[in-house]
Tab-separated table of C-alpha atoms and ligand atoms in Angstrom:
chain	number	residue	atom	x	y	z
A	1	MET	CA	-10.110	-7.160	24.970
A	2	SER	CA	-8.367	-7.400	21.750
A	3	LYS	CA	-7.180	-4.752	19.855
A	4	VAL	CA	-9.281	-3.319	16.555
A	5	ALA	CA	-7.435	-3.311	13.267
A	6	LEU	CA	-8.776	-1.768	10.134
A	7	VAL	CA	-7.419	-3.012	7.339
A	8	THR	CA	-8.475	-1.216	3.736
A	9	GLY	CA	-8.511	-3.358	0.797
A	10	GLY	CA	-8.806	-6.265	3.142
A	11	SER	CA	-10.946	-8.431	1.371
A	12	ARG	CA	-8.336	-9.571	-1.522
A	13	GLY	CA	-4.971	-9.810	-2.132
A	14	ILE	CA	-2.354	-8.525	0.073
A	15	GLY	CA	-4.823	-7.012	2.024
A	16	ALA	CA	-6.698	-10.487	2.379
A	17	ALA	CA	-3.377	-11.955	3.781
A	18	ILE	CA	-3.065	-9.174	5.964
A	19	SER	CA	-6.395	-9.271	7.502
A	20	VAL	CA	-6.102	-13.187	8.015
A	21	ALA	CA	-2.559	-12.869	9.631
A	22	LEU	CA	-3.301	-9.955	12.180
A	23	LYS	CA	-6.802	-12.377	13.038
A	24	ASN	CA	-4.306	-15.203	13.945
A	25	ALA	CA	-2.160	-12.660	16.008
A	26	GLY	CA	-5.448	-12.298	18.268
A	27	TYR	CA	-6.544	-8.937	16.675
A	28	THR	CA	-9.949	-8.226	16.132
A	29	VAL	CA	-10.017	-6.970	12.060
A	30	ALA	CA	-12.482	-4.896	10.065
A	31	ALA	CA	-11.708	-5.395	6.465
A	32	ASN	CA	-12.591	-2.599	4.213
A	33	TYR	CA	-13.275	-2.783	0.222
A	34	ALA	CA	-14.468	-0.732	-2.584
A	35	GLY	CA	-16.845	-2.258	-4.481
A	36	ASN	CA	-16.476	-5.696	-5.259
A	37	ASP	CA	-19.410	-7.587	-3.175
A	38	GLU	CA	-19.065	-10.973	-4.010
A	39	ALA	CA	-15.124	-11.428	-3.042
A	40	ALA	CA	-16.174	-9.668	0.041
A	41	ALA	CA	-18.833	-11.992	0.923
A	42	LYS	CA	-16.415	-15.190	0.058
A	43	PHE	CA	-14.000	-13.951	2.265
A	44	THR	CA	-16.273	-13.187	5.284
A	45	ALA	CA	-17.763	-16.330	4.891
A	46	GLU	CA	-14.326	-18.162	4.749
A	47	THR	CA	-12.422	-16.145	7.600
A	48	GLY	CA	-15.190	-14.718	9.964
A	49	ILE	CA	-13.846	-11.400	9.618
A	50	LYS	CA	-16.071	-8.424	8.939
A	51	THR	CA	-15.881	-6.339	5.760
A	52	TYR	CA	-16.965	-3.026	5.247
A	53	LYS	CA	-17.442	-1.016	1.870
A	54	TRP	CA	-16.357	2.313	0.916
A	55	SER	CA	-13.499	4.399	-1.139
A	56	VAL	CA	-10.781	5.387	0.812
A	57	ALA	CA	-11.060	8.083	-1.989
A	58	ASP	CA	-13.817	9.818	-0.421
A	59	TYR	CA	-12.941	11.677	3.106
A	60	ASP	CA	-16.588	11.668	4.188
A	61	ALA	CA	-17.011	8.478	3.187
A	62	CYS	CA	-13.911	7.373	5.299
A	63	ALA	CA	-14.896	9.211	8.393
A	64	ALA	CA	-18.630	7.497	8.285
A	65	GLY	CA	-16.898	3.942	7.624
A	66	ILE	CA	-14.592	4.300	10.621
A	67	ALA	CA	-17.324	5.498	12.581
A	68	THR	CA	-19.879	2.251	12.135
A	69	VAL	CA	-16.372	0.126	12.753
A	70	GLU	CA	-15.746	1.936	16.055
A	71	ALA	CA	-19.364	1.678	17.154
A	72	GLU	CA	-19.464	-2.198	16.382
A	73	LEU	CA	-15.996	-3.306	16.889
A	74	GLY	CA	-14.141	-0.407	19.241
A	75	PRO	CA	-11.470	2.120	18.666
A	76	VAL	CA	-9.054	1.429	15.790
A	77	ALA	CA	-5.799	0.739	17.323
A	78	VAL	CA	-4.075	-0.366	14.101
A	79	LEU	CA	-4.997	1.165	10.485
A	80	VAL	CA	-3.057	-0.638	7.616
A	81	ASN	CA	-3.302	1.593	4.454
A	82	ASN	CA	-3.276	-1.002	2.175
A	83	ALA	CA	-5.924	-0.364	-0.635
A	84	GLY	CA	-4.415	0.397	-4.092
A	85	ILE	CA	-5.077	0.486	-7.674
A	86	THR	CA	-3.039	1.033	-10.754
A	87	ARG	CA	-3.892	2.951	-13.893
A	88	ASP	CA	-0.883	2.164	-16.040
A	89	ALA	CA	0.049	3.867	-19.068
A	90	MET	CA	2.949	5.583	-20.884
A	91	PHE	CA	3.114	9.073	-19.590
A	92	HIS	CA	2.265	10.402	-23.244
A	93	LYS	CA	-0.679	8.710	-23.142
A	94	MET	CA	-1.496	9.071	-19.623
A	95	THR	CA	-4.939	10.832	-19.075
A	96	PRO	CA	-5.789	13.331	-16.041
A	97	GLY	CA	-8.243	10.769	-15.308
A	98	GLN	CA	-5.878	7.889	-14.564
A	99	TRP	CA	-3.742	10.127	-12.931
A	100	LYS	CA	-6.223	11.488	-10.463
A	101	GLU	CA	-7.691	7.864	-9.760
A	102	VAL	CA	-4.311	6.893	-8.870
A	103	MET	CA	-3.837	9.703	-6.547
A	104	ASP	CA	-7.100	9.873	-4.978
A	105	THR	CA	-7.067	6.255	-3.793
A	106	ASN	CA	-3.397	5.721	-3.336
A	107	LEU	CA	-2.135	8.583	-1.707
A	108	THR	CA	-5.449	10.905	-0.476
A	109	GLY	CA	-6.754	7.668	0.512
A	110	LEU	CA	-4.303	7.600	3.290
A	111	PHE	CA	-4.967	11.203	4.656
A	112	ASN	CA	-8.866	10.393	4.329
A	113	MET	CA	-8.503	7.057	6.553
A	114	THR	CA	-5.749	7.952	8.887
A	115	HIS	CA	-7.053	11.562	9.991
A	116	PRO	CA	-10.351	10.272	11.052
A	117	VAL	CA	-8.611	7.971	13.417
A	118	TRP	CA	-5.921	9.738	14.212
A	119	THR	CA	-6.952	12.174	17.202
A	120	GLY	CA	-8.368	9.095	18.802
A	121	MET	CA	-5.492	7.156	19.004
A	122	ARG	CA	-3.724	10.470	20.115
A	123	ASP	CA	-5.916	10.479	23.129
A	124	ARG	CA	-5.741	7.072	23.734
A	125	LYS	CA	-1.699	7.159	23.498
A	126	PHE	CA	-1.233	4.221	21.122
A	127	GLY	CA	-1.647	3.498	17.715
A	128	ARG	CA	-0.026	1.570	14.468
A	129	VAL	CA	-0.517	3.181	11.054
A	130	ILE	CA	1.092	0.683	8.509
A	131	ASN	CA	1.246	1.998	4.999
A	132	ILE	CA	1.669	-0.340	1.892
A	133	SER	CA	3.574	1.596	-0.824
A	134	SER	CA	5.307	-0.147	-3.438
A	135	ILE	CA	8.911	-1.064	-5.047
A	136	ASN	CA	7.613	1.577	-7.353
A	137	GLY	CA	7.432	3.983	-5.425
A	138	GLN	CA	10.919	4.009	-4.123
A	139	LYS	CA	12.510	3.637	-7.672
A	140	GLY	CA	10.084	4.680	-10.249
A	141	GLN	CA	8.746	2.560	-13.028
A	142	ALA	CA	8.334	3.191	-16.713
A	143	GLY	CA	4.578	3.376	-16.991
A	144	GLN	CA	3.378	4.397	-13.789
A	145	ALA	CA	4.389	7.991	-13.264
A	146	ASN	CA	1.330	8.154	-11.710
A	147	TYR	CA	1.330	4.877	-9.585
A	148	SER	CA	4.963	5.906	-8.815
A	149	ALA	CA	4.680	9.268	-7.485
A	150	ALA	CA	1.788	8.179	-5.132
A	151	LYS	CA	3.399	5.547	-3.680
A	152	ALA	CA	7.066	8.015	-3.189
A	153	GLY	CA	4.027	10.462	-1.556
A	154	ASP	CA	3.200	7.428	0.905
A	155	LEU	CA	6.528	7.326	2.009
A	156	GLY	CA	6.681	11.127	2.724
A	157	PHE	CA	3.626	11.048	4.292
A	158	THR	CA	4.603	8.214	6.966
A	159	LYS	CA	7.851	9.971	7.747
A	160	ALA	CA	6.536	13.290	8.429
A	161	LEU	CA	3.516	11.466	10.286
A	162	ALA	CA	5.934	9.243	12.148
A	163	GLN	CA	7.320	12.438	13.494
A	164	GLU	CA	3.967	14.142	14.716
A	165	GLY	CA	2.772	10.321	16.426
A	166	ALA	CA	6.221	9.511	18.230
A	167	ARG	CA	5.229	11.193	21.431
A	168	ALA	CA	1.836	10.211	21.635
A	169	GLY	CA	2.623	6.193	21.238
A	170	ILE	CA	1.660	6.366	17.851
A	171	THR	CA	4.026	4.916	15.043
A	172	VAL	CA	3.882	5.097	11.253
A	173	ASN	CA	5.797	3.111	8.989
A	174	ALA	CA	5.546	1.520	5.326
A	175	ILE	CA	6.462	-1.672	3.698
A	176	CYS	CA	7.332	-1.441	-0.072
A	177	PRO	CA	6.450	-4.489	-1.285
A	178	GLY	CA	7.878	-6.046	-4.870
A	179	TYR	CA	6.113	-7.990	-7.297
A	180	ILE	CA	3.692	-10.163	-5.029
A	181	GLY	CA	1.465	-12.830	-6.698
A	182	THR	CA	-1.887	-11.302	-6.419
A	183	GLU	CA	-4.738	-10.360	-9.223
A	184	MET	CA	-2.991	-6.687	-9.829
A	185	VAL	CA	0.002	-8.523	-10.392
A	186	ARG	CA	-1.619	-11.553	-12.374
A	187	ALA	CA	-3.038	-9.168	-14.637
A	188	ILE	CA	0.327	-8.271	-16.034
A	189	ASP	CA	0.762	-10.506	-19.604
A	190	GLU	CA	2.315	-13.662	-18.604
A	191	LYS	CA	4.797	-13.278	-21.258
A	192	VAL	CA	6.332	-10.108	-19.430
A	193	LEU	CA	6.237	-11.752	-15.879
A	194	ASN	CA	8.170	-14.710	-17.053
A	195	GLU	CA	10.719	-12.714	-19.384
A	196	ARG	CA	10.750	-9.393	-17.847
A	197	ILE	CA	9.880	-9.210	-14.184
A	198	ILE	CA	10.926	-12.916	-12.474
A	199	PRO	CA	14.210	-12.480	-13.960
A	200	GLN	CA	14.724	-9.285	-11.908
A	201	ILE	CA	13.820	-10.696	-8.603
A	202	PRO	CA	17.129	-12.679	-7.190
A	203	VAL	CA	15.450	-14.958	-5.125
A	204	GLY	CA	13.617	-15.979	-8.691
A	205	ARG	CA	10.123	-15.842	-7.498
A	206	LEU	CA	7.146	-13.594	-6.804
A	207	GLY	CA	6.797	-12.866	-3.302
A	208	GLU	CA	3.337	-14.005	-1.260
A	209	PRO	CA	1.238	-12.281	0.221
A	210	GLU	CA	1.872	-13.705	3.241
A	211	GLU	CA	5.356	-12.627	3.271
A	212	ILE	CA	4.105	-8.818	3.501
A	213	ALA	CA	1.216	-9.983	6.130
A	214	ARG	CA	3.599	-11.226	8.293
A	215	CYS	CA	6.120	-7.457	8.007
A	216	VAL	CA	2.342	-5.917	9.357
A	217	VAL	CA	2.011	-7.977	12.302
A	218	PHE	CA	5.565	-7.315	13.250
A	219	LEU	CA	5.129	-3.619	13.018
A	220	ALA	CA	1.658	-4.005	14.830
A	221	ALA	CA	2.831	-5.396	17.751
A	222	ASP	CA	2.845	-3.653	21.128
A	223	ASP	CA	6.698	-4.120	21.595
A	224	ALA	CA	7.202	-2.646	18.126
A	225	GLY	CA	7.279	0.825	19.808
A	226	PHE	CA	10.406	1.843	19.121
A	227	ILE	CA	10.100	1.409	15.174
A	228	THR	CA	8.615	4.366	13.622
A	229	GLY	CA	8.952	6.352	9.946
A	230	ALA	CA	10.641	3.230	8.789
A	231	THR	CA	10.461	1.459	5.242
A	232	ILE	CA	10.854	-2.440	5.427
A	233	SER	CA	11.274	-3.382	1.963
A	234	ALA	CA	10.113	-6.891	0.936
A	235	ASN	CA	11.092	-7.344	-2.469
A	236	GLY	CA	13.167	-10.596	-2.969
A	237	GLY	CA	16.062	-8.431	-3.543
A	238	GLN	CA	15.024	-6.763	-6.550
A	239	PHE	CA	15.995	-3.165	-5.159
A	240	PHE	CA	18.098	-1.618	-2.116
A	241	VAL	CA	17.108	2.121	-0.950
B	1	NAP	N1	0.525	-6.869	-5.952
B	1	NAP	C1	1.899	-6.261	-5.695
B	1	NAP	O1	3.025	-7.125	-6.511
B	1	NAP	C2	2.334	-5.164	-5.312
B	1	NAP	C3	3.372	-4.401	-5.376
B	1	NAP	C4	3.956	-3.347	-4.619
B	1	NAP	C5	2.584	-3.094	-3.502
B	1	NAP	N2	1.188	-3.490	-4.041
B	1	NAP	C6	0.425	-2.606	-3.111
B	1	NAP	O2	-0.220	-3.392	-2.299
B	1	NAP	C7	-1.610	-2.741	-1.788
B	1	NAP	C8	-2.674	-4.358	-2.378
B	1	NAP	O3	-2.079	-4.537	-3.476
B	1	NAP	P1	-3.003	-5.949	-4.435
B	1	NAP	O4	-1.806	-6.648	-5.237
B	1	NAP	O5	-3.386	-6.890	-3.149
B	1	NAP	O6	-4.229	-5.360	-4.976
B	1	NAP	P2	-5.721	-6.384	-5.141
B	1	NAP	O7	-5.385	-7.776	-5.281
B	1	NAP	O8	-6.008	-5.501	-6.400
B	1	NAP	O9	-6.939	-5.576	-4.170
B	1	NAP	C9	-7.246	-4.671	-3.871
B	1	NAP	C10	-7.768	-4.297	-3.056
B	1	NAP	O10	-8.092	-2.699	-2.341
B	1	NAP	C11	-9.414	-2.561	-2.473
B	1	NAP	N3	-9.590	-1.008	-3.217
B	1	NAP	C12	-9.276	-0.517	-4.358
B	1	NAP	N4	-9.474	0.682	-4.379
B	1	NAP	C13	-10.321	1.406	-3.034
B	1	NAP	C14	-10.673	2.133	-2.620
B	1	NAP	N5	-11.249	3.076	-3.310
B	1	NAP	N6	-11.061	2.166	-1.348
B	1	NAP	C15	-11.571	0.920	-0.433
B	1	NAP	N7	-10.769	-0.211	-1.235
B	1	NAP	C16	-10.205	-0.097	-2.406
B	1	NAP	C17	-9.905	-3.540	-3.569
B	1	NAP	O11	-11.312	-3.587	-2.989
B	1	NAP	P3	-12.455	-4.466	-4.213
B	1	NAP	O12	-11.878	-5.961	-4.073
B	1	NAP	O13	-13.735	-4.158	-3.437
B	1	NAP	O14	-12.080	-4.123	-5.263
B	1	NAP	C18	-9.104	-4.642	-3.144
B	1	NAP	O15	-9.728	-5.206	-1.923
B	1	NAP	C19	-2.093	-1.726	-3.189
B	1	NAP	O16	-1.609	-0.812	-2.129
B	1	NAP	C20	-0.569	-2.061	-3.930
B	1	NAP	O17	-0.158	-1.091	-4.792
B	1	NAP	C21	1.064	-4.436	-4.463
């Protein structure tokens, strides 16, 4: 039987590409999303991948949602924590609400999603947890104190949990995409994108969601078991750690 992969924010953007790549690699995929029913229904119609609606910011909703996925499809072997949001503002203008929303989704969301699957992965002696962080969690970004802090936190979470999971056959890794051409990035003013962001990317273009998806498929594989606690940067040469 094929392994079950659960992708948060898996119906749009990078997450949609990850869901499709995992399906093409032979996994049974569940794609979670937060609220865009129309996009989720279109994604399911186009790909045949089932979508499940809940917020990763809500622990109880995550536990219930994961229980539903496992009852319908089987135990989660691969968890991709991809869901993420931006609420950008220069720090002097940033509201507590903007800080909290980003923390709740982009950092606490990883706890909320990973905690309910962790015991099962330990019992089965196999698991893959793949966290989608960001270049801006590595280097920081003006206007994104909330996002950069949460994404840096994702890397600490990855490294700590990798140590806990190692003897139980669970690997925990992170991917730090640079600027990828999804709605999140296309929402940036075109002039800013063309004149300020793309010139900073040595390969001279935005990344493609599929380029991140390929990293996920690589880390999810059975024979990637010696890679854990790692961070893969996929950023077109924009930043080296
Ligand atoms: N795009 C980039 O250049 C870039 C660069 C570095 C890192 N990243 C990271 O990559 C990940 C995906 O980014 P993207 O650009 O593909 O984003 P996107 O196009 O805006 O899609 C975000 C996805 O996350 C879901 N989502 C948002 N909040 C959620 C919540 N509370 N619970 C469950 N799902 C939620 C959305 O669901 P709905 O469809 O229901 O709204 C959507 O499916 C994020 O973690 C982002 O920080 C992106």
